[in-house]
Amino acid sequence: MLSSTVENYLKELFLLDQYGNKEIATGEIAKSLDVTPGSATSMIKTLAQAGLVEHRPHYGVKLTKQGRTLAVHVVRRHRIVELFLVKVLGMDWSKVHEEAEQLEHVVSDEIISRMDDLLGHPSHDPHGDPIPTTDGTLPERPLQLLSFCDRGDSVSIARIGNQNANFLQFAQDNGLLLGARIEVTNRNDIADSMTIHAKGKDVVLGLAAAGRIEVEYA
Amino acid sequence: MLSSTVENYLKELFLLDQYGNKEIATGEIAKSLDVTPGSATSMIKTLAQAGLVEHRPHYGVKLTKQGRTLAVHVVRRHRIVELFLVKVLGMDWSKVHEEAEQLEHVVSDEIISRMDDLLGHPSHDPHGDPIPTTDGTLPERPLQLLSFCDRGDSVSIARIGNQNANFLQFAQDNGLLLGARIEVTNRNDIADSMTIHAKGKDVVLGLAAAGRIEVEYA
DNA sequence: ATTAAACTTTTGACTAATCAAAAAGAATCT
DNA sequence: AGATTCTTTTTGATTAGTCAAAAGTTTAAT
């Protein structure tokens, strides 16, 4: 059995590089997990020892097949728990990420499987993130960053890639929910901002914030 | 925030003496938690330091008011989670104790409160154990140990005080479920056993096993 | 009242995970 | 190439929790 700490390192390595092409720098994982670089180095050595990552000292680290499999399962647990908390317990989507961060390490496969049944084998979590299947496959969707949309584009929100509770609360308060139909009414690259029309309201977003929202033209 | 380890010590001290009258011996808590006596001593000192227990060296340990409050909340979380797993996720009652053992340390107050709502503020868990309220009160019922029943007694099962999955599986297979109407058809103190008639079947139980089952005459 | 048995506490060592700060390696910029 | 900067690794300490075994207490039994 893996410790929560190990699971968090694996999960974070996976999230930093879903496709497993690039090597992750020690500093990057350290920053993501809010530990010092030295701590990350020593954990990476432990993971390499266990065959969960490949480490090229001074260059970076990469999940092995085995490590990736474990990581994907942590992500699956996380996302199913998130959706369960929203759909079954009626919790606010802005809070469930934090809760799932803890629960993902202790819920058994049986619990996950039953939640999955109860939810009808969902493909995406409350933030639009794909839920890996038991065999480790991730459903793919062709999405577009909202920050790349032009004035006049009419799209619907498919994913919010920012788990910060305040940001999610803000999004909710302004009608930026999954599936919401929105229109880009203005865009100003100099001012680094764009204006979105959603649910009868105008919302101004910085392009950085818009870059964390993904949409589809469908 | 308390560590899982601390929560386990507090919970176990509470379960070993619900009423808070007697002092618990170091060896007793060590055995319950499956640690060496030395480990228990050192943790007890930590708990005493934190004001959660009173320790009379060489005699025993007792929860303080503060320690008891925290312990009761762990027990509440445990029991609500158990019932939730059975009622909402449809899990087997023989397995939920183990699951709850992990979950009790990470579920937030909000999750517990929503589970409690969904379950309709239940008073007892799937094993018949009382669920403490938020203010720390435990519902009381006048129960009788099955092992004290005489031949001919007709009673109903109210509580199974043995969380072992195999025992619970056995109980289930033999119709010894909560609320089941049973009759004591025989009792042999020499052979240390009794025979119970439940759901058309006869079941022979050792008195030790019967001592972990509580019944009411109602 | 001594001795033995049972139990508790102390001691020293270990593991996992962390940090701070020093040392080493790689990259960049003249 | 040489010096500076940035990043990574190493080193040494620290904390929580554990165990094994030695030492100390209490209780019980002769």
CSV table of C-alpha atoms (C1' of nucleotides) in Angstrom, one decimal, chain B residues 23 26 44-45 54-61, chain C residues 8-10, chain D residues 25-26:
chain,number,residue,atom,x,y,z
B,23,GLU,CA,-9.0,4.2,34.4
B,26,THR,CA,-1.7,1.0,29.4
B,44,ILE,CA,-0.3,8.5,26.5
B,45,LYS,CA,2.3,11.0,27.7
B,54,GLU,CA,-5.2,12.3,32.7
B,55,HIS,CA,-2.4,9.9,33.4
B,56,ARG,CA,-1.6,8.4,36.8
B,57,PRO,CA,1.7,6.6,36.0
B,58,HIS,CA,1.6,2.9,36.7
B,59,TYR,CA,-2.2,3.0,37.4
B,60,GLY,CA,-4.0,4.1,34.3
B,61,VAL,CA,-5.3,6.7,32.0
C,8,DT,C1',4.6,-0.1,33.1
C,9,DT,C1',8.0,2.9,31.9
C,10,DT,C1',12.4,4.1,29.9
D,25,DT,C1',6.8,-0.6,40.0
D,26,DT,C1',3.0,-2.9,41.9
